[in-house]
Coordinates of C-alpha atoms in Angstrom, one line a residue:
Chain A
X1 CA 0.0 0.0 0.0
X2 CA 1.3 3.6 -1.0
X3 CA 1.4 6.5 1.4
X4 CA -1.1 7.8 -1.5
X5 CA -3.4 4.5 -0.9
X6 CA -3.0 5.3 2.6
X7 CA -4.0 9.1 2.9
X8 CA -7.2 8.3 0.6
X9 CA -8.1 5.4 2.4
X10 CA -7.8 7.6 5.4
X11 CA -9.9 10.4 4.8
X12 CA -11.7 9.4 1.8
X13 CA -12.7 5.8 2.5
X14 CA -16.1 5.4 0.4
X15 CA -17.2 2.7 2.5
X16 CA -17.4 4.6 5.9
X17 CA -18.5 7.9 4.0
X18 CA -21.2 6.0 2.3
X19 CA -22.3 3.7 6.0
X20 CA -22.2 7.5 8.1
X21 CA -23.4 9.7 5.0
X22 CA -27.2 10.0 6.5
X23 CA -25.8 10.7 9.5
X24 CA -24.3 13.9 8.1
X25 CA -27.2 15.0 6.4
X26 CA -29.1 14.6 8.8
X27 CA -26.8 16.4 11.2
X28 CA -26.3 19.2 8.5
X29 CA -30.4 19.8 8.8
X30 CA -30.2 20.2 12.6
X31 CA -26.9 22.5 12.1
X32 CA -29.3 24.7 9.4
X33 CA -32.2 24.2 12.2
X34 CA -30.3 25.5 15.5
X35 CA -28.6 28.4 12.7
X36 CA -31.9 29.9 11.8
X37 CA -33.5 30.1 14.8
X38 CA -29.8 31.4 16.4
X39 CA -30.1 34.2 13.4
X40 CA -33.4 35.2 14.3
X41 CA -33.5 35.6 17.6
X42 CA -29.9 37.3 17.7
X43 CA -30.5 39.7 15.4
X44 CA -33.9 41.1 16.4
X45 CA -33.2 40.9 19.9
X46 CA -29.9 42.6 19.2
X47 CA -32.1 45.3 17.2
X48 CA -34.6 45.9 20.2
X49 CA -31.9 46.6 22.4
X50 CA -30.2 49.1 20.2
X51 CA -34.2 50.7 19.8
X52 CA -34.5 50.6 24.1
X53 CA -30.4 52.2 23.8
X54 CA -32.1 54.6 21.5
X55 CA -34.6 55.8 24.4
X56 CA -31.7 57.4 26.1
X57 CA -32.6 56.2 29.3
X58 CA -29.4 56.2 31.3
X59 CA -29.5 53.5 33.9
X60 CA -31.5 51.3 31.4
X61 CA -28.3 52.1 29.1
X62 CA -25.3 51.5 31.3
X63 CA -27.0 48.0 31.9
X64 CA -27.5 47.2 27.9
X65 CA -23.7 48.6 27.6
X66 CA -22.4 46.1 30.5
X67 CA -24.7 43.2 29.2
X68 CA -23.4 43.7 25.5
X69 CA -19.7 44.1 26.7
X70 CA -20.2 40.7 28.8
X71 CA -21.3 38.9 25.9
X72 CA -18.6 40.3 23.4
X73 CA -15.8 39.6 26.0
X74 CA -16.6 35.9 27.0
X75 CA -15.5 32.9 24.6
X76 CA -19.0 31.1 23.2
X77 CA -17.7 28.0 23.9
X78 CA -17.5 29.2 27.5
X79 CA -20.8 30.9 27.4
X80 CA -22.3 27.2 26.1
X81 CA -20.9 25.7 28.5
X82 CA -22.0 27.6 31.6
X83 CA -25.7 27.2 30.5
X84 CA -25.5 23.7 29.9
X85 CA -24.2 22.4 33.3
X86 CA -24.9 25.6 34.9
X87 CA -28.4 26.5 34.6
X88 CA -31.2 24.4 36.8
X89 CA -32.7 23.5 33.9
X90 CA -30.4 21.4 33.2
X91 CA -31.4 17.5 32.1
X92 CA -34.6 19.3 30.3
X93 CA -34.4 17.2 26.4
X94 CA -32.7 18.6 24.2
X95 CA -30.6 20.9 26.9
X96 CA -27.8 20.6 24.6
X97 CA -29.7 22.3 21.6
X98 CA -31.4 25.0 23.8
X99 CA -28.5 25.8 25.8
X100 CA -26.4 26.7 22.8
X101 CA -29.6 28.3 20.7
X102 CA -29.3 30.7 24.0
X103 CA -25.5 30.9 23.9
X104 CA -25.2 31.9 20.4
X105 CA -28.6 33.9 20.6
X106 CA -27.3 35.7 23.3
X107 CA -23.5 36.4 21.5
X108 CA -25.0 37.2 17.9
X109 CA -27.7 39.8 20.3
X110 CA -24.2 41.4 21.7
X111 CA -22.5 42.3 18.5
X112 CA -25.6 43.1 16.4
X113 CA -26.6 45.8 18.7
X114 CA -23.1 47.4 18.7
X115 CA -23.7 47.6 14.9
X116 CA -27.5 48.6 15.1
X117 CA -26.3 50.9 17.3
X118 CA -23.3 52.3 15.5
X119 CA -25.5 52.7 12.4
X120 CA -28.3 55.0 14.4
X121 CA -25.9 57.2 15.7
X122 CA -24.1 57.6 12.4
X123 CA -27.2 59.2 10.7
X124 CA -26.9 63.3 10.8
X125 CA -29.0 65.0 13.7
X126 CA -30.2 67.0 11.0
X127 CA -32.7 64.0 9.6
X128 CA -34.0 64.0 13.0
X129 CA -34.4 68.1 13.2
X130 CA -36.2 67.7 10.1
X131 CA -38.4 64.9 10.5
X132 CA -39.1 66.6 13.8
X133 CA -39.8 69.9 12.7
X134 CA -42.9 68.6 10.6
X135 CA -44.5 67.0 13.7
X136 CA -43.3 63.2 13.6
X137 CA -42.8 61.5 16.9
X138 CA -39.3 60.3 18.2
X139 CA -40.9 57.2 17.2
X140 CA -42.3 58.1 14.0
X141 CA -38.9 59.3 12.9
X142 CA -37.0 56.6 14.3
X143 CA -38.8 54.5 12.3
X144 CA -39.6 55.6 9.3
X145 CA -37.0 58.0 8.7
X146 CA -33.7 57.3 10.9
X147 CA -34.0 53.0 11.0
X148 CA -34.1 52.7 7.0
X149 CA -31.2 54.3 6.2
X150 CA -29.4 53.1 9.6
X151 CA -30.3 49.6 8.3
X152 CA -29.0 49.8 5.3
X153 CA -25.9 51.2 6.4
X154 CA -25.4 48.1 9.0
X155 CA -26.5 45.3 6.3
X156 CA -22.6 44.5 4.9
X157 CA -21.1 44.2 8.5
X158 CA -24.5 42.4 10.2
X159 CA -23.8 39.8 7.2
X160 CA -20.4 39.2 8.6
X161 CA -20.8 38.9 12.3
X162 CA -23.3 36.8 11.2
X163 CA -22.2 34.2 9.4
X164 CA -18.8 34.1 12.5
X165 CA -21.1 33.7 15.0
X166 CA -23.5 31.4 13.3
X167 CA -20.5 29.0 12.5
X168 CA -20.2 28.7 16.2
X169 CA -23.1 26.0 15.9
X170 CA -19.9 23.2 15.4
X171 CA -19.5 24.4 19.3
X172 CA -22.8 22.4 20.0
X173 CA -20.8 19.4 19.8
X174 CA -18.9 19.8 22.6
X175 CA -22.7 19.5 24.3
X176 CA -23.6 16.4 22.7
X177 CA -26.5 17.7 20.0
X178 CA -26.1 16.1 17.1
X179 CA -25.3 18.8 14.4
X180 CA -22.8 17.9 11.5
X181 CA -19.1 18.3 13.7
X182 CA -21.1 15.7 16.7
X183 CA -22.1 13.5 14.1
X184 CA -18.9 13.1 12.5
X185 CA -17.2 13.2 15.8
X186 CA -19.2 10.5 16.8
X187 CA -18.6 8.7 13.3
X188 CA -14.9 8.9 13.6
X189 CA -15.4 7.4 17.0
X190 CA -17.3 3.9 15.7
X191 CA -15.4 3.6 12.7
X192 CA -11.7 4.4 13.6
X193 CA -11.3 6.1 10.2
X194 CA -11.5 10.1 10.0
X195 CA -13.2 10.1 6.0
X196 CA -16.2 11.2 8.5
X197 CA -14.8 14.8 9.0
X198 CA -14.1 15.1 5.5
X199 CA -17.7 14.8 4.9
X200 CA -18.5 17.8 7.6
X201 CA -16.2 20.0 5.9
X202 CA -18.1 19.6 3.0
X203 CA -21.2 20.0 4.6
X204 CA -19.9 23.4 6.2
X205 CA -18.5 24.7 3.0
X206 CA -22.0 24.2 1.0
X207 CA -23.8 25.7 3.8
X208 CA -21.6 28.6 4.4
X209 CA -19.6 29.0 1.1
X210 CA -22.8 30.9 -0.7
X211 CA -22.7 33.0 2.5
X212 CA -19.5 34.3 2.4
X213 CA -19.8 35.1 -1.3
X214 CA -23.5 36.5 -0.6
X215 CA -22.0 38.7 2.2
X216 CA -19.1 39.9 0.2
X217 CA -21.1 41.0 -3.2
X218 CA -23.6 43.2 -0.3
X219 CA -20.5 44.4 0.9
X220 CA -19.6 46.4 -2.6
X221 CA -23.5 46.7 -3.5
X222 CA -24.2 48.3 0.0
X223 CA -21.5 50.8 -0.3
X224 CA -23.5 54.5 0.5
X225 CA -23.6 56.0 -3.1
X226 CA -24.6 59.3 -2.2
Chain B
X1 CA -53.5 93.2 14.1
X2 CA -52.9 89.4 14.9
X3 CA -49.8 87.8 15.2
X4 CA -48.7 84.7 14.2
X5 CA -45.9 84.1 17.0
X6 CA -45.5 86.1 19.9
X7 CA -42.4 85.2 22.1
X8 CA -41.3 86.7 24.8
X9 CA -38.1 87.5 27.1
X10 CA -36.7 84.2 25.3
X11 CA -33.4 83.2 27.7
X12 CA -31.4 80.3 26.6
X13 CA -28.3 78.8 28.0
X14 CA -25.9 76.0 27.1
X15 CA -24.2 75.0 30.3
X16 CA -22.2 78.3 31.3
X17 CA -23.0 80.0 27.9
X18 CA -26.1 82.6 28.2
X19 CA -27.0 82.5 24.1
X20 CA -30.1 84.3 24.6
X21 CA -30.6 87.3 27.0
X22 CA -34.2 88.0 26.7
X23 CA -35.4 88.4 23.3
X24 CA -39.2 89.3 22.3
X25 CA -40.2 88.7 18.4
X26 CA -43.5 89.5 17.8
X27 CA -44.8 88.8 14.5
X28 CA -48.1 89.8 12.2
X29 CA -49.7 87.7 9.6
X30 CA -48.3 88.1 6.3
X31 CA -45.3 89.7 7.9
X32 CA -41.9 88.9 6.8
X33 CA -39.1 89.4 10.0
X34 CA -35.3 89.3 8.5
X35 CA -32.8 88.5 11.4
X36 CA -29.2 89.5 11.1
X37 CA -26.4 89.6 12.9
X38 CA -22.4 88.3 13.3
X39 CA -22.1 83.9 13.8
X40 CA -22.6 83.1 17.5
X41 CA -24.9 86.5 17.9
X42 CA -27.7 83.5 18.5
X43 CA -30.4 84.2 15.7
X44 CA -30.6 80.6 14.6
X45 CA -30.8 79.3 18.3
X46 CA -33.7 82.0 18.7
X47 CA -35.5 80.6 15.3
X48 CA -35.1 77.0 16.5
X49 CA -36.6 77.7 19.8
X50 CA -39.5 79.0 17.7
X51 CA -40.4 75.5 17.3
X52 CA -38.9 73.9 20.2
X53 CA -36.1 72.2 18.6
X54 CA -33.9 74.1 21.5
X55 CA -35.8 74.2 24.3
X56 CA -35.4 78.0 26.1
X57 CA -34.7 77.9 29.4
X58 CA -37.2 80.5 29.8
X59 CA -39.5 82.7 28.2
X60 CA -42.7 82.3 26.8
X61 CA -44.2 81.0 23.4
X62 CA -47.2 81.4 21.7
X63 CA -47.6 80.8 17.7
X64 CA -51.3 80.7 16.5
X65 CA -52.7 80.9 20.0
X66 CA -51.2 77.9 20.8
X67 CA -48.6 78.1 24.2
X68 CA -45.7 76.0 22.9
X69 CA -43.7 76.1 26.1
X70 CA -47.7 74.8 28.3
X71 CA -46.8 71.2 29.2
X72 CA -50.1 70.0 27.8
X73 CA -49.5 71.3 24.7
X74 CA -49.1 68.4 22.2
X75 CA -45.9 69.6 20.5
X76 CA -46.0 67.5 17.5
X77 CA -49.5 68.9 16.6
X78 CA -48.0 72.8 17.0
X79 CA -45.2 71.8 15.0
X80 CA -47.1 71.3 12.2
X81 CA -48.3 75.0 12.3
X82 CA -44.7 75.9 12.1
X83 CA -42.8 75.3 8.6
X84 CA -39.0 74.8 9.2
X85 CA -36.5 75.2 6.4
X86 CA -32.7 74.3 7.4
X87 CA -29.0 75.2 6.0
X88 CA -28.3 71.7 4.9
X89 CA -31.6 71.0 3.4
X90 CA -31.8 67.7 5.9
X91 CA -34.3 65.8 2.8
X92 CA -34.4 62.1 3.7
X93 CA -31.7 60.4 1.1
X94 CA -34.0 56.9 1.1
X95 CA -36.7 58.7 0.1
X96 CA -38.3 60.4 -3.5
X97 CA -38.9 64.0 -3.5
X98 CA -42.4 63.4 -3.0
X99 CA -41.5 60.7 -0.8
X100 CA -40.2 63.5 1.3
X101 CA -43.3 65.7 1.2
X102 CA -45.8 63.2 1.7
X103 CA -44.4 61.7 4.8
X104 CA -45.8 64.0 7.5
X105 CA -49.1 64.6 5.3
X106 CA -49.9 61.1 6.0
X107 CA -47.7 60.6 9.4
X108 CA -49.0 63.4 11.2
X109 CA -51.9 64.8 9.5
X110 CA -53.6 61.7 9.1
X111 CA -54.1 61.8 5.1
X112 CA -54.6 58.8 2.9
X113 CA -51.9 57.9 0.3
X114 CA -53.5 59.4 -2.5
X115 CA -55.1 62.5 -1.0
X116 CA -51.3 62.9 0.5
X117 CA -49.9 62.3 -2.8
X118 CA -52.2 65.0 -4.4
X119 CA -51.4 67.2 -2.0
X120 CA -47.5 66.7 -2.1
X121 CA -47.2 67.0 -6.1
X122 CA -49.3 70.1 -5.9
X123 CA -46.4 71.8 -3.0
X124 CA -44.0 70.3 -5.4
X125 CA -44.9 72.0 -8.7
X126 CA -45.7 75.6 -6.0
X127 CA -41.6 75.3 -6.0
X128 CA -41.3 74.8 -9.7
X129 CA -40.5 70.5 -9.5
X130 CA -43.5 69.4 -10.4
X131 CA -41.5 66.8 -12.3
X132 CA -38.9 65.9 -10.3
X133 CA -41.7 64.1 -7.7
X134 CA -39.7 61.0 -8.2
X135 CA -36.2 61.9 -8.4
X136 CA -34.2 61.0 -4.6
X137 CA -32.1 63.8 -3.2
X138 CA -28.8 62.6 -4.5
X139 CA -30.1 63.1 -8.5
X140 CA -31.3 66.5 -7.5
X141 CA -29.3 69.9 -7.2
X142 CA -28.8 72.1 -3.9
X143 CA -30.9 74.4 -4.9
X144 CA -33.7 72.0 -5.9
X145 CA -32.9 70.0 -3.0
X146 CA -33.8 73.1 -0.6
X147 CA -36.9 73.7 -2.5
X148 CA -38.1 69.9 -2.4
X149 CA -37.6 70.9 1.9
X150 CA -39.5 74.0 0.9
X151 CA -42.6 71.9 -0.2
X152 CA -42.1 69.6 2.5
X153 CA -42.9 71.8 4.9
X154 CA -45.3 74.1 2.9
X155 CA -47.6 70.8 2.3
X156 CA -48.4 70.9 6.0
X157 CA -50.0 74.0 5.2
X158 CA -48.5 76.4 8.4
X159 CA -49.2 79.5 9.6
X160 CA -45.6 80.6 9.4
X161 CA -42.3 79.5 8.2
X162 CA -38.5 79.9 9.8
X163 CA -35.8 79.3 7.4
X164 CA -32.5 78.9 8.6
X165 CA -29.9 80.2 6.5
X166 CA -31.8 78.7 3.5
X167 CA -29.2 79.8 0.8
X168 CA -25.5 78.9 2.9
X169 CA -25.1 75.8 1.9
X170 CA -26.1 76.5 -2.2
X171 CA -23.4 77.6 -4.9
X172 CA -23.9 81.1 -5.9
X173 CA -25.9 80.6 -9.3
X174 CA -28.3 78.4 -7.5
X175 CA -29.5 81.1 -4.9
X176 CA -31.4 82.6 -7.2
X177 CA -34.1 79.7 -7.4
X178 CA -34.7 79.4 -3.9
X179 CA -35.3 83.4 -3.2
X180 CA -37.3 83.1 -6.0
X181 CA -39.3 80.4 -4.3
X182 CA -39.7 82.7 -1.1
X183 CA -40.5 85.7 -2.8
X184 CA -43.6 83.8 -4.5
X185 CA -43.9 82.3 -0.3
X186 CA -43.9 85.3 0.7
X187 CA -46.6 87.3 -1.9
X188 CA -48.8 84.2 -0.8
X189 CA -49.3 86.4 2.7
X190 CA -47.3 83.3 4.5
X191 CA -45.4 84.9 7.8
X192 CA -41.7 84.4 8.0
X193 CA -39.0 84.3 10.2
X194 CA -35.8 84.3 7.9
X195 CA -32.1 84.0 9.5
X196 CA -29.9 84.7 6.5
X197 CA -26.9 87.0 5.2
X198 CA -29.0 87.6 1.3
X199 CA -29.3 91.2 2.2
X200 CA -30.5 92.3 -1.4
X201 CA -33.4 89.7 -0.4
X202 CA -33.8 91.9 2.9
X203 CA -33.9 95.0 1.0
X204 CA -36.6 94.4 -0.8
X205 CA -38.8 91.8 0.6
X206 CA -38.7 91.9 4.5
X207 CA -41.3 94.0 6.2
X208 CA -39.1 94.5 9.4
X209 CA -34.9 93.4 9.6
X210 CA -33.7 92.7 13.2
X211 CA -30.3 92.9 13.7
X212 CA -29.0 90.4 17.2
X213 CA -25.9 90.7 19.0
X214 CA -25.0 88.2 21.8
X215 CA -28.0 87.2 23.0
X216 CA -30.1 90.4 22.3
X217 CA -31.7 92.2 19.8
X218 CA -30.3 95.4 19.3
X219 CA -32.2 97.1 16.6
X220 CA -35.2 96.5 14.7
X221 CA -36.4 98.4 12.1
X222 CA -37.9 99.0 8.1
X223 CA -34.8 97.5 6.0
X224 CA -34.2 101.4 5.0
X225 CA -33.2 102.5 8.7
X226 CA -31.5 99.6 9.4
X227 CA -29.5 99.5 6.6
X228 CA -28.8 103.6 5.5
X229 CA -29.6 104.9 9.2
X230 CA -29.0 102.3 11.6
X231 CA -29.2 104.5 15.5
X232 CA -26.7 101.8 16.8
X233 CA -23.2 101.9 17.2
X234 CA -23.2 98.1 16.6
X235 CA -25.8 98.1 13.8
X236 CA -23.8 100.2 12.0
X237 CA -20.5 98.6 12.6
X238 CA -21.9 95.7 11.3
X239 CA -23.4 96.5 8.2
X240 CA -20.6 98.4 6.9
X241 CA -18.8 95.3 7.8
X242 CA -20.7 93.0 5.2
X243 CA -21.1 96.0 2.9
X244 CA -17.6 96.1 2.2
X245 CA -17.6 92.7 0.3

C-alpha cells in the first residue's frame, strides 16, 4: 500500500462515507435548524436593544452597555458551557440544543446591537431636526426615517458577524447535539477512520460558502452611493 | 393686528454660555421678520426655539394661540403649524422628493396615500418640480434639494415659516431659485422668520430686519433705517462690515 493508498483510504474511504453519509445529512439539517433560529433571535433581539439604547434612558443604558460588553468579551464555547451544566434547567431534552440556541442567541444579540447601534448614531442630527420639525414623533422618525437608512448602512457588516457567530453552531458538539461536527465526531469514534470529518467540511463549505460570497457581493452593492 | 408668534423674554443657556438674553419677536400675519447679525450673535438658536427644537430655558411661546412652552400642549400637533427650512436642506436620502413631502401629510396629518400624494405633487410643482416628484435627493441639485424641503414643509400648510440660512449651503448661481421660491412664499401672505446674510433679499422683501448681538436684539427696524440709518453703534459697525464685500 502507497502513502497515497493510505492518505485516501484515510480520509476518503467510500465505505465509511457511504455507512455515516445519512448521518451527516441529517446532522447538516439540525446544524441549518439551531442556525436559523440562532439568526433570528440574535438579530432582532440585538435590534430591540439598540431601539431601548435609543430611548436614552441612562440606567437602562449603562446595563445594555455592561450586558453587551459581557457577551462580546466571553468565549461562546465558554458561554455554552455555563448554560448547559450551569443552569437548573439542566437535564430538560434537548438541553444541549437550547443551551447553545441561548449561547449563540445571546452572543449574535451582543454584536448586532453594537452595529445597530453604531449605524443610528451615524445618521446626521439633521434628519431627526427635520423629521421633527414637521410633527413626527421620536418614534415616528425613528422608524420611518432614521432605521431605514441606519439599516442599510449596517447590512454588509451584520452579514459578517453573522455568518462568524453562526458558525459557532460546530460548538454544540462539545454539548452532545447532534449537528454535523457531533455526528462526524461521533462517526470517527465507531469507525476508527476520519473520512467522517471530510464529509463535515463539506457540509460546512456548501452551507456557508454561498454565504461568504453573498455577504461579500452586499459588501460592494451596500457601499453608500450618495 | 394678529400675530402669528409672539415670544417673549426668550433666555437660553448651554451649560455656562447665556446664548439668549431676553429676546421678544412679535410677528403679524403676512409679515416677513429678517434676522441679522455676526455667527454666535444666536439668531438661529432663537428661530429654533421657535419651534422647540432648542428648548429656552425661559420665556414664553405662543404661535397661532397655541402656548408652545404649556406642558399640555401636544408639540407634534403645534409643530405642524410651524414650517421649518434648514442650511443643509436635511431631505431624507432613502426617500423620493415626494416621498419626502408626503411623509408627514400622512404621518402626522392623518391623510390617505393618494389625497397625501395629491397634495404633495401640488407643494411640489408651488416650487417649480412638479416633475422631479420622483427623483431621490442625491439626483437632485442644492438648490432644488432646498426647494423639495420647501414643499415639504409648505404641504403641511402652516401659519408661518423659519428658514435657517436657507441659501449657505447653495453655490452662488443656484441662490437665485430658492429666493425666488420665497419671494412667491412670501406674496402668498405666508409669515416668515428668515435667518440669513441675502441682504439684497432683505432689501426688498422683509417687512421688518432685526439685527441680534449676543444674545439680544439690538435694533429693529424698516430695511431702510437699518441698513442707511441704523441708530446703533453696533448696527452700523456691522453693516458696513458685510457692505464692504
Amino acid at each position: 500500500m502507497t502513502a497515497w493508498d493510505r492518505f485516501l483510504e484515510t480520509f476518503f474511504n467510500p465505505a465509511v462515507m457511504g455507512r455515516y453519509l445519512p448521518d451527516i445529512v441529517k446532522g447538516t439539517v439540525l446544524t441549518i435548524e439551531l442556525a436559523a433560529l440562532v439568526i433570528v433571535s440574535g438579530l432582532v433581539l440585538g435590534l430591540a436593544l439598540a431601539l431601548v439604547r435609543s430611548l436614552g434612558f441612562r440606567p437602562l443604558n449603562l446595563l445594555i452597555v455592561f450586558v453587551v460588553d459581557l457577551f462580546r468579551a466571553l468565549p461562546p464555547l465558554v458561554i455554552i458551557v455555563f448554560i448547559y451544566f450551569g443552569l437548573p434547567a439542566a437535564g430538560v431534552p434537548n438541553w444541549g440544543f437550547v443551551s447553545t440556541w441561548l449561547s449563540l442567541t445571546l452572543v449574535l444579540m451582543a454584536f448586532s446591537e453594537e452595529i445597530y447601534w453604531a449605524g443610528i448614531t451615524s445618521i446626521p442630527k439633521g434628519q431627526w431636526e427635520a423629521a421633527r420639525s414637521t410633527g413626527l414623533s421620536y418614534g415616528q422618525t425613528l422608524l420611518t426615517v432614521i432605521l431605514p437608512q441606519a439599516l442599510r448602512l449596517t447590512i454588509p457588516p451584520l452579514t459578517n458577524r453573522t455568518i462568524a457567530i453562526t458558525k459557532g453552531t460546530a460548538l454544540a458538539s462539545v454539548v452532545a447535539v447532534g449537528e454535523i461536527l457531533g455526528v462526524a465526531s461521533s462517526a470517527v469514534s465507531n469507525s476508527y477512520n476520519p473520512s467522517p470529518l471530510t464529509l463535515a467540511a463539506v457540509a460546512y463549505l456548501i452551507l456557508f460558502f454561498p454565504l461568504v460570497v453573498f455577504g461579500r457581493w452586499l459588501e460592494t452593492r451596500m457601499a453608500w452611493k450618495r | 393686528m394678529q400675530l402669528v408668534v409672539e415670544a417673549r423674554g426668550i433666555h437660553k443657556h448651554f451649560g455656562a454660555v447665556h446664548v439668549l438674553k431676553g429676546v421678544d419677536l412679535l410677528l403679524a400675519e403676512r409679515e416677513l421678520a429678517f434676522v441679522i447679525g455676526p455667527s454666535g450673535s444666536g439668531k438661529s438658536t432663537l428661530l429654533r426655539c421657535l419651534n422647540r427644537l432648542e428648548e429656552p430655558s425661559s420665556g414664553s411661546i405662543i404661535v397661532d394661540g397655541v402656548d408652545l412652552l404649556d406642558a399640555r400642549t401636544d408639540i407634534n400637533r403645534a409643530r405642524q403649524r410651524i414650517g421649518m427650512v434648514f442650511q443643509s436642506f436635511n431631505l431624507y436620502p432613502h426617500m423620493t422628493a415626494l416621498g419626502n413631502v408626503t411623509l408627514a401629510l400622512r404621518k402626522v396629518a392623518g391623510k390617505p396615500r393618494d389625497e397625501a400624494d395629491a397634495l404633495g405633487r401640488a407643494a411640489l410643482a408651488r416650487v417649480g418640480l412638479a416633475d422631479h416628484a420622483g427623483h431621490t435627493p442625491g439626483q437632485l441639485s442644492g438648490g432644488q434639494q432646498q426647494r423639495v424641503a420647501i414643499a415639504r414643509a409648505i404641504a403641511l400648510e402652516p401659519r408661518v415659516m423659519l428658514f435657517d440660512e436657507p441659501t449657505s449651503a447653495l453655490d452662488p448661481e443656484l441662490v437665485g431659485s430658492v429666493l425666488g421660491v420665497m419671494r412667491d412664499l412670501r406674496e402668498s401672505g405666508m409669515a416668515m422668520v428668515v435667518v440669513s446674510h441675502e441682504m439684497g433679499f432683505a432689501r426688498n422683501a422683509a417687512d421688518r430686519v432685526l439685527f441680534m448681538d449676543e444674545g439680544v436684539i439690538v435694533e429693529a427696524g424698516t430695511p431702510a433705517q437699518i441698513f442707511e440709518a441704523p441708530a446703533q453703534e453696533r448696527t452700523r459697525t456691522f453693516i458696513g462690515q458685510i457692505q464692504k464685500h
